[in-house]
PDB file of C-alpha atoms in Angstrom:
ATOM      1  CA  MET A 551      90.798  68.336 104.814  1.00 51.00           C
ATOM      2  CA  MET A 552      93.311  70.192 106.889  1.00 58.00           C
ATOM      3  CA  LEU A 553      96.475  68.625 108.226  1.00 61.00           C
ATOM      4  CA  CYS A 554      98.934  70.352 110.493  1.00 69.00           C
ATOM      5  CA  MET A 555     102.479  69.549 109.434  1.00 56.00           C
ATOM      6  CA  GLY A 556     103.363  68.688 112.988  1.00 45.00           C
ATOM      7  CA  SER A 557     100.486  66.377 113.695  1.00 39.00           C
ATOM      8  CA  VAL A 558     102.369  63.086 113.497  1.00 38.00           C
ATOM      9  CA  LEU A 559     104.085  62.351 116.774  1.00 38.00           C
ATOM     10  CA  GLN A 560     107.613  61.152 117.099  1.00 38.00           C
ATOM     11  CA  ASN A 561     107.457  57.662 118.613  1.00 39.00           C
ATOM     12  CA  ARG A 562     105.007  55.921 116.327  1.00 44.00           C
ATOM     13  CA  HIS A 563     105.112  57.911 113.099  1.00 46.00           C
ATOM     14  CA  LEU A 564     106.154  55.031 110.855  1.00 45.00           C
ATOM     15  CA  HIS A 565     103.380  52.813 112.185  1.00 51.00           C
ATOM     16  CA  THR A 566     100.897  55.612 111.590  1.00 51.00           C
ATOM     17  CA  LEU A 567     101.975  56.143 107.987  1.00 49.00           C
ATOM     18  CA  ILE A 568     101.516  52.432 107.325  1.00 49.00           C
ATOM     19  CA  GLN A 569      98.001  52.633 108.757  1.00 52.00           C
ATOM     20  CA  ILE A 570      97.197  55.607 106.556  1.00 52.00           C
ATOM     21  CA  LYS A 571      98.380  53.680 103.499  1.00 48.00           C
ATOM     22  CA  GLN A 572      96.276  50.670 104.480  1.00 52.00           C
ATOM     23  CA  SER A 573      93.208  52.811 104.995  1.00 52.00           C
ATOM     24  CA  ILE A 574      93.427  54.444 101.592  1.00 47.00           C
ATOM     25  CA  SER A 575      94.250  51.255  99.719  1.00 49.00           C
ATOM     26  CA  GLY A 576      91.084  49.634 101.077  1.00 51.00           C
ATOM     27  CA  ARG A 577      92.585  47.036 103.366  1.00 44.00           C
ATOM     28  CA  GLY A 578      90.008  47.450 106.090  1.00 45.00           C
ATOM     29  CA  VAL A 579      91.730  49.970 108.340  1.00 39.00           C
ATOM     30  CA  THR A 580      89.958  53.310 108.782  1.00 40.00           C
ATOM     31  CA  LEU A 581      91.604  56.348 110.233  1.00 39.00           C
ATOM     32  CA  SER A 582      88.567  57.312 112.288  1.00 37.00           C
ATOM     33  CA  THR A 583      88.618  53.964 114.099  1.00 33.00           C
ATOM     34  CA  MET A 584      92.366  53.794 114.666  1.00 33.00           C
ATOM     35  CA  VAL A 585      93.421  53.319 118.268  1.00 32.00           C
ATOM     36  CA  PHE A 586      95.071  56.526 119.375  1.00 32.00           C
ATOM     37  CA  ASP A 587      97.117  55.696 122.478  1.00 30.00           C
ATOM     38  CA  SER A 588      99.052  58.173 124.595  1.00 30.00           C
ATOM     39  CA  THR A 589     101.311  58.936 121.642  1.00 32.00           C
ATOM     40  CA  PHE A 590      98.443  60.760 119.901  1.00 38.00           C
ATOM     41  CA  THR A 591      96.281  63.626 121.020  1.00 39.00           C
ATOM     42  CA  GLY A 592      92.633  64.020 120.130  1.00 37.00           C
ATOM     43  CA  TYR A 593      93.793  66.912 117.967  1.00 38.00           C
ATOM     44  CA  THR A 594      95.881  64.537 115.898  1.00 45.00           C
ATOM     45  CA  ALA A 595      92.986  62.117 115.524  1.00 42.00           C
ATOM     46  CA  TYR A 596      90.820  64.940 114.188  1.00 38.00           C
ATOM     47  CA  LEU A 597      93.421  65.908 111.613  1.00 50.00           C
ATOM     48  CA  PHE A 598      93.768  62.350 110.362  1.00 52.00           C
ATOM     49  CA  GLU A 599      89.990  62.157 109.984  1.00 47.00           C
ATOM     50  CA  GLN A 600      90.249  65.128 107.627  1.00 48.00           C
ATOM     51  CA  VAL A 601      92.632  63.083 105.468  1.00 55.00           C
ATOM     52  CA  GLU A 602      90.144  60.227 105.359  1.00 54.00           C
ATOM     53  CA  MET A 603      87.199  62.448 104.435  1.00 54.00           C
ATOM     54  CA  THR A 604      89.124  63.985 101.553  1.00 55.00           C
ATOM     55  CA  MET A 605      90.279  60.622 100.243  1.00 55.00           C
ATOM     56  CA  ARG A 606      86.669  59.427 100.030  1.00 58.00           C
ATOM     57  CA  HIS A 607      86.255  61.846  97.144  1.00 55.00           C
ATOM     58  CA  VAL A 608      89.332  60.580  95.316  1.00 54.00           C
ATOM     59  CA  THR A 609      87.845  57.719  93.335  1.00 55.00           C
ATOM     60  CA  GLN A 610      90.393  56.829  90.673  1.00 57.00           C
ATOM     61  CA  SER A 611      93.141  54.599  92.000  1.00 54.00           C
ATOM     62  CA  ALA A 612      95.927  56.359  90.095  1.00 54.00           C
ATOM     63  CA  PHE A 613      95.004  59.747  91.526  1.00 54.00           C
ATOM     64  CA  LYS A 614      94.451  58.176  94.934  1.00 53.00           C
ATOM     65  CA  SER A 615      97.953  56.698  94.897  1.00 56.00           C
ATOM     66  CA  LEU A 616      99.445  59.988  93.732  1.00 54.00           C
ATOM     67  CA  PHE A 617      97.656  61.930  96.458  1.00 54.00           C
ATOM     68  CA  LEU A 618      98.661  59.356  99.053  1.00 53.00           C
ATOM     69  CA  GLY A 619     102.289  59.599  97.982  1.00 55.00           C
ATOM     70  CA  LEU A 620     102.190  63.375  98.315  1.00 54.00           C
ATOM     71  CA  ILE A 621     100.705  63.188 101.820  1.00 54.00           C
ATOM     72  CA  LEU A 622     103.183  60.565 102.984  1.00 51.00           C
ATOM     73  CA  ALA A 623     106.155  62.431 101.549  1.00 51.00           C
ATOM     74  CA  ILE A 624     105.193  65.690 103.198  1.00 53.00           C
ATOM     75  CA  ILE A 625     104.357  64.088 106.540  1.00 51.00           C
ATOM     76  CA  ALA A 626     107.594  62.125 106.566  1.00 49.00           C
ATOM     77  CA  GLY A 627     109.538  65.260 105.730  1.00 51.00           C
ATOM     78  CA  GLN A 628     108.007  67.107 108.647  1.00 51.00           C
ATOM     79  CA  VAL A 629     108.516  64.261 111.111  1.00 47.00           C
ATOM     80  CA  PHE A 630     112.219  64.037 110.440  1.00 47.00           C
ATOM     81  CA  SER A 631     112.954  67.696 109.690  1.00 52.00           C
ATOM     82  CA  LYS A 632     112.938  68.994 113.236  1.00 59.00           C
ATOM     83  CA  ASP A 633     112.499  67.525 116.688  1.00 68.00           C
ATOM     84  CA  ILE A 634     109.219  69.273 117.493  1.00 71.00           C
ATOM     85  CA  GLU A 635     106.847  67.917 120.083  1.00 73.00           C
ATOM     86  CA  ALA A 636     103.712  67.352 118.048  1.00 71.00           C
ATOM     87  CA  LYS A 637     100.997  68.619 120.320  1.00 82.00           C
ATOM     88  CA  PRO A 638      98.752  71.661 120.047  1.00 88.00           C
ATOM     89  CA  MET A 639     100.801  74.831 120.549  1.00 91.00           C
ATOM     90  CA  HIS A 640      99.467  78.363 120.907  1.00 93.00           C
ATOM     91  CA  TYR A 641     101.105  81.117 118.881  1.00 95.00           C
ATOM     92  CA  ASP A 642     100.391  84.658 117.747  1.00 96.00           C
ATOM     93  CA  MET A 643     100.999  86.301 114.410  1.00 96.00           C
ATOM     94  CA  PRO A 644     104.078  88.591 114.550  1.00 96.00           C
ATOM     95  CA  ALA A 645     103.216  92.211 115.306  1.00 96.00           C
ATOM     96  CA  TRP A 646     104.898  93.385 112.090  1.00 97.00           C
ATOM     97  CA  PHE A 647     102.642  91.312 109.828  1.00 98.00           C
ATOM     98  CA  LYS A 648     100.454  93.562 107.712  1.00 97.00           C
ATOM     99  CA  SER A 649      97.094  94.637 109.106  1.00 96.00           C
ATOM    100  CA  SER A 650      95.044  94.031 105.992  1.00 97.00           C
ATOM    101  CA  PHE A 651      91.431  94.398 104.882  1.00 97.00           C
ATOM    102  CA  LEU A 652      92.161  91.174 102.952  1.00 98.00           C
ATOM    103  CA  ASP A 653      91.662  92.758  99.539  1.00 98.00           C
ATOM    104  CA  ILE A 654      94.666  90.891  98.183  1.00 98.00           C
ATOM    105  CA  PRO A 655      95.005  92.716  94.819  1.00 97.00           C
ATOM    106  CA  VAL A 656      95.251  95.969  96.791  1.00 97.00           C
ATOM    107  CA  ASP A 657      97.827  94.393  99.104  1.00 98.00           C
ATOM    108  CA  VAL A 658      99.866  93.276  96.080  1.00 97.00           C
ATOM    109  CA  ASP A 659      99.807  96.825  94.666  1.00 97.00           C
ATOM    110  CA  GLU A 660     100.864  98.316  97.994  1.00 97.00           C
ATOM    111  CA  ALA A 661     103.706  95.830  98.369  1.00 96.00           C
ATOM    112  CA  ARG A 662     104.893  96.552  94.819  1.00 95.00           C
ATOM    113  CA  SER A 663     104.818 100.306  95.478  1.00 96.00           C
ATOM    114  CA  ALA A 664     107.045  99.710  98.506  1.00 96.00           C
ATOM    115  CA  GLY A 665     109.441  97.601  96.432  1.00 94.00           C
ATOM    116  CA  LYS A 666     108.374  94.393  98.174  1.00 95.00           C
ATOM    117  CA  GLY A 667     106.739  91.079  97.430  1.00 96.00           C
ATOM    118  CA  LEU A 668     103.746  89.674  99.286  1.00 97.00           C
ATOM    119  CA  LEU A 669     103.649  86.470 101.340  1.00 98.00           C
ATOM    120  CA  ILE A 670     100.389  84.805 102.334  1.00 98.00           C
ATOM    121  CA  PHE A 671     100.915  82.700 105.465  1.00 98.00           C
ATOM    122  CA  PHE A 672      98.223  80.010 105.753  1.00 97.00           C
ATOM    123  CA  HIS A 673      98.020  78.697 109.294  1.00 97.00           C
ATOM    124  CA  LEU A 674      95.876  76.535 111.560  1.00 95.00           C
ATOM    125  CA  GLU A 675      95.147  77.340 115.186  1.00 94.00           C
ATOM    126  CA  ASN A 676      97.453  75.476 117.596  1.00 93.00           C
ATOM    127  CA  CYS A 677      99.513  73.930 114.762  1.00 93.00           C
ATOM    128  CA  PRO A 678     102.979  73.338 116.283  1.00 93.00           C
ATOM    129  CA  PHE A 679     104.778  73.477 112.940  1.00 92.00           C
ATOM    130  CA  CYS A 680     103.125  76.812 112.169  1.00 95.00           C
ATOM    131  CA  ALA A 681     104.402  78.031 115.522  1.00 95.00           C
ATOM    132  CA  HIS A 682     107.951  76.895 114.829  1.00 94.00           C
ATOM    133  CA  LEU A 683     108.055  78.215 111.264  1.00 96.00           C
ATOM    134  CA  LEU A 684     106.999  81.604 112.629  1.00 97.00           C
ATOM    135  CA  LYS A 685     109.486  81.500 115.495  1.00 95.00           C
ATOM    136  CA  ASP A 686     112.412  80.394 113.327  1.00 95.00           C
ATOM    137  CA  ASN A 687     111.828  82.849 110.484  1.00 96.00           C
ATOM    138  CA  PHE A 688     109.380  85.657 111.305  1.00 97.00           C
ATOM    139  CA  THR A 689     109.684  86.532 115.004  1.00 95.00           C
ATOM    140  CA  SER A 690     113.338  85.829 115.737  1.00 87.00           C
ATOM    141  CA  GLY A 691     116.474  84.501 114.130  1.00 80.00           C
ATOM    142  CA  SER A 692     118.625  85.803 111.304  1.00 84.00           C
ATOM    143  CA  ASN A 693     115.860  85.419 108.698  1.00 93.00           C
ATOM    144  CA  LYS A 694     113.414  87.866 110.262  1.00 96.00           C
ATOM    145  CA  GLU A 695     115.051  91.132 109.158  1.00 94.00           C
ATOM    146  CA  LYS A 696     115.633  90.001 105.592  1.00 95.00           C
ATOM    147  CA  ILE A 697     112.054  88.769 105.183  1.00 97.00           C
ATOM    148  CA  GLN A 698     110.674  91.944 106.755  1.00 96.00           C
ATOM    149  CA  ARG A 699     112.728  94.137 104.387  1.00 95.00           C
ATOM    150  CA  ASN A 700     111.618  92.262 101.293  1.00 96.00           C
ATOM    151  CA  PHE A 701     108.033  91.183 101.914  1.00 97.00           C
ATOM    152  CA  ASP A 702     104.723  92.229 103.362  1.00 98.00           C
ATOM    153  CA  VAL A 703     103.175  89.224 105.089  1.00 98.00           C
ATOM    154  CA  ILE A 704      99.493  88.507 105.680  1.00 98.00           C
ATOM    155  CA  GLY A 705      98.237  85.684 107.869  1.00 98.00           C
ATOM    156  CA  ILE A 706      95.235  83.636 106.726  1.00 98.00           C
ATOM    157  CA  ASP A 707      93.431  81.238 109.070  1.00 97.00           C
ATOM    158  CA  VAL A 708      92.531  78.153 107.027  1.00 95.00           C
ATOM    159  CA  LYS A 709      89.411  77.664 109.145  1.00 95.00           C
ATOM    160  CA  GLY A 710      88.593  81.366 109.374  1.00 96.00           C
ATOM    161  CA  ASP A 711      85.426  83.116 108.246  1.00 97.00           C
ATOM    162  CA  LEU A 712      86.771  86.585 107.462  1.00 98.00           C
ATOM    163  CA  PRO A 713      85.714  87.824 103.999  1.00 98.00           C
ATOM    164  CA  MET A 714      88.462  88.492 101.503  1.00 98.00           C
ATOM    165  CA  VAL A 715      89.118  89.199  97.844  1.00 98.00           C
ATOM    166  CA  TRP A 716      91.604  86.970  96.021  1.00 98.00           C
ATOM    167  CA  ILE A 717      93.729  87.837  92.989  1.00 97.00           C
ATOM    168  CA  ASP A 718      90.993  86.498  90.680  1.00 97.00           C
ATOM    169  CA  GLY A 719      88.777  89.348  91.881  1.00 97.00           C
ATOM    170  CA  LYS A 720      86.315  86.961  93.541  1.00 98.00           C
ATOM    171  CA  ASN A 721      85.117  87.011  97.132  1.00 98.00           C
ATOM    172  CA  TYR A 722      85.851  84.156  99.532  1.00 98.00           C
ATOM    173  CA  THR A 723      86.056  83.487 103.224  1.00 98.00           C
ATOM    174  CA  GLU A 724      89.484  82.474 104.507  1.00 98.00           C
ATOM    175  CA  LYS A 725      88.535  78.807 104.666  1.00 96.00           C
ATOM    176  CA  GLU A 726      86.916  78.912 101.222  1.00 97.00           C
ATOM    177  CA  LEU A 727      90.109  80.327  99.748  1.00 97.00           C
ATOM    178  CA  ALA A 728      92.240  77.697 101.471  1.00 95.00           C
ATOM    179  CA  LYS A 729      90.051  74.991  99.961  1.00 94.00           C
ATOM    180  CA  LYS A 730      90.117  76.604  96.502  1.00 95.00           C
ATOM    181  CA  LEU A 731      93.920  76.783  96.554  1.00 95.00           C
ATOM    182  CA  GLY A 732      94.348  73.210  97.756  1.00 92.00           C
ATOM    183  CA  VAL A 733      95.889  74.166 101.082  1.00 92.00           C
ATOM    184  CA  PHE A 734      95.316  70.778 102.721  1.00 85.00           C
ATOM    185  CA  ALA A 735      98.105  71.184 105.265  1.00 87.00           C
ATOM    186  CA  THR A 736      99.682  73.906 107.353  1.00 92.00           C
ATOM    187  CA  PRO A 737     101.814  75.883 107.395  1.00 95.00           C
ATOM    188  CA  ALA A 738     101.714  76.945 103.755  1.00 96.00           C
ATOM    189  CA  VAL A 739     103.338  80.099 102.401  1.00 97.00           C
ATOM    190  CA  PHE A 740     102.270  81.501  99.028  1.00 98.00           C
ATOM    191  CA  VAL A 741     104.489  84.095  97.352  1.00 97.00           C
ATOM    192  CA  LEU A 742     102.591  86.567  95.175  1.00 97.00           C
ATOM    193  CA  GLY A 743     104.162  88.405  92.292  1.00 92.00           C
ATOM    194  CA  PRO A 744     103.217  91.870  90.982  1.00 90.00           C
ATOM    195  CA  LYS A 745     100.850  90.801  88.158  1.00 89.00           C
ATOM    196  CA  PRO A 746      99.344  89.574  90.622  1.00 91.00           C
ATOM    197  CA  GLU A 747      99.982  85.839  90.494  1.00 95.00           C
ATOM    198  CA  VAL A 748     101.216  83.013  92.713  1.00 96.00           C
ATOM    199  CA  VAL A 749     104.894  82.564  91.902  1.00 95.00           C
ATOM    200  CA  LYS A 750     105.899  80.154  94.673  1.00 96.00           C
ATOM    201  CA  LYS A 751     104.342  77.782  97.189  1.00 96.00           C
ATOM    202  CA  VAL A 752     106.219  76.575 100.262  1.00 95.00           C
ATOM    203  CA  MET A 753     104.339  73.735 101.938  1.00 93.00           C
ATOM    204  CA  GLY A 754     105.024  72.618 105.491  1.00 91.00           C
ATOM    205  CA  TYR A 755     107.752  73.360 107.992  1.00 93.00           C
ATOM    206  CA  LYS A 756     111.195  74.025 106.549  1.00 93.00           C
ATOM    207  CA  LYS A 757     114.449  74.561 108.395  1.00 92.00           C
ATOM    208  CA  PRO A 758     115.512  78.227 108.343  1.00 94.00           C
ATOM    209  CA  ASP A 759     118.226  77.861 105.682  1.00 94.00           C
ATOM    210  CA  GLU A 760     115.960  75.788 103.461  1.00 94.00           C
ATOM    211  CA  PHE A 761     113.050  78.177 103.902  1.00 96.00           C
ATOM    212  CA  MET A 762     115.141  81.182 102.913  1.00 96.00           C
ATOM    213  CA  ALA A 763     116.504  79.365  99.882  1.00 95.00           C
ATOM    214  CA  LEU A 764     112.954  78.818  98.638  1.00 95.00           C
ATOM    215  CA  LEU A 765     111.901  82.461  98.840  1.00 95.00           C
ATOM    216  CA  PRO A 766     112.431  84.527  95.652  1.00 92.00           C
ATOM    217  CA  PHE A 767     114.442  87.479  96.935  1.00 87.00           C
ATOM    218  CA  LYS A 768     115.340  90.249  94.491  1.00 76.00           C
ATOM    219  CA  GLY A 769     118.720  89.805  92.882  1.00 61.00           C
ATOM    220  CA  LYS A 770     118.865  86.184  93.966  1.00 58.00           C
TER     221      LYS A 770
END
C-alpha cells in the first residue's frame, strides 16, 4: 500500500474518513467501489485502493483497529496541517541532494566523514505533500541551509526499481525497501545514525518549524 499524505481533498475529507472506517470494520462499504465525485481525482481513488488491499491482510481485529487508527490520525493531521490542494503535483529532487549509487552503508560512512548525518527521503511521484515538504524545507525557506549543512540527503522512489543496499547489508529495489520498512505513506524521512541505524522517522508533511524540531541536529 502506498498513500500520499496529500491524497485526501479538502471539501469532503471527514466523509471520506468515515467511509474508510466503515470499509475496514466490515460494514459493507468498500473503498474500491466508493463514488469519487469531482472532489476526488482518479489518483486519489488509486491510493485509497492501496489502503484496502493492505487491510485485507490484517486479520486480527485488534491489529486492524490499531492500524486504522494510525492511518486516520496521519491522514487527519495532513488534511488540517496545511491548505494544500490535493491533486497530483510534479516536483523534482533538489539539485543539492546526493547523487548516490544507493549503497547506503557507504553513504552513511561518507556523511559521517563529512561530519553530517544522512536523511533518506521516501517520495511518491506527483505526491503534493512530498512537493510541499521539499519546497518548504529543502529547496527554499530558512530551513534549507541548516539541513544542507548538517545532512546528506538521498531521495528514494517508493515505487522505483533501482537496486540498492540497505544498512542490513542486503540488496533491495527501492520499492522493496519501502515495503520492508513499512513506508505505507509519503513523504517519509528516515534519519540514519553513524552505526548505521535508523534513529528517527518523520512521517508525512510537517510544517517547517515542526519538521526542524523533529530532526536531530548536533548540539540540539
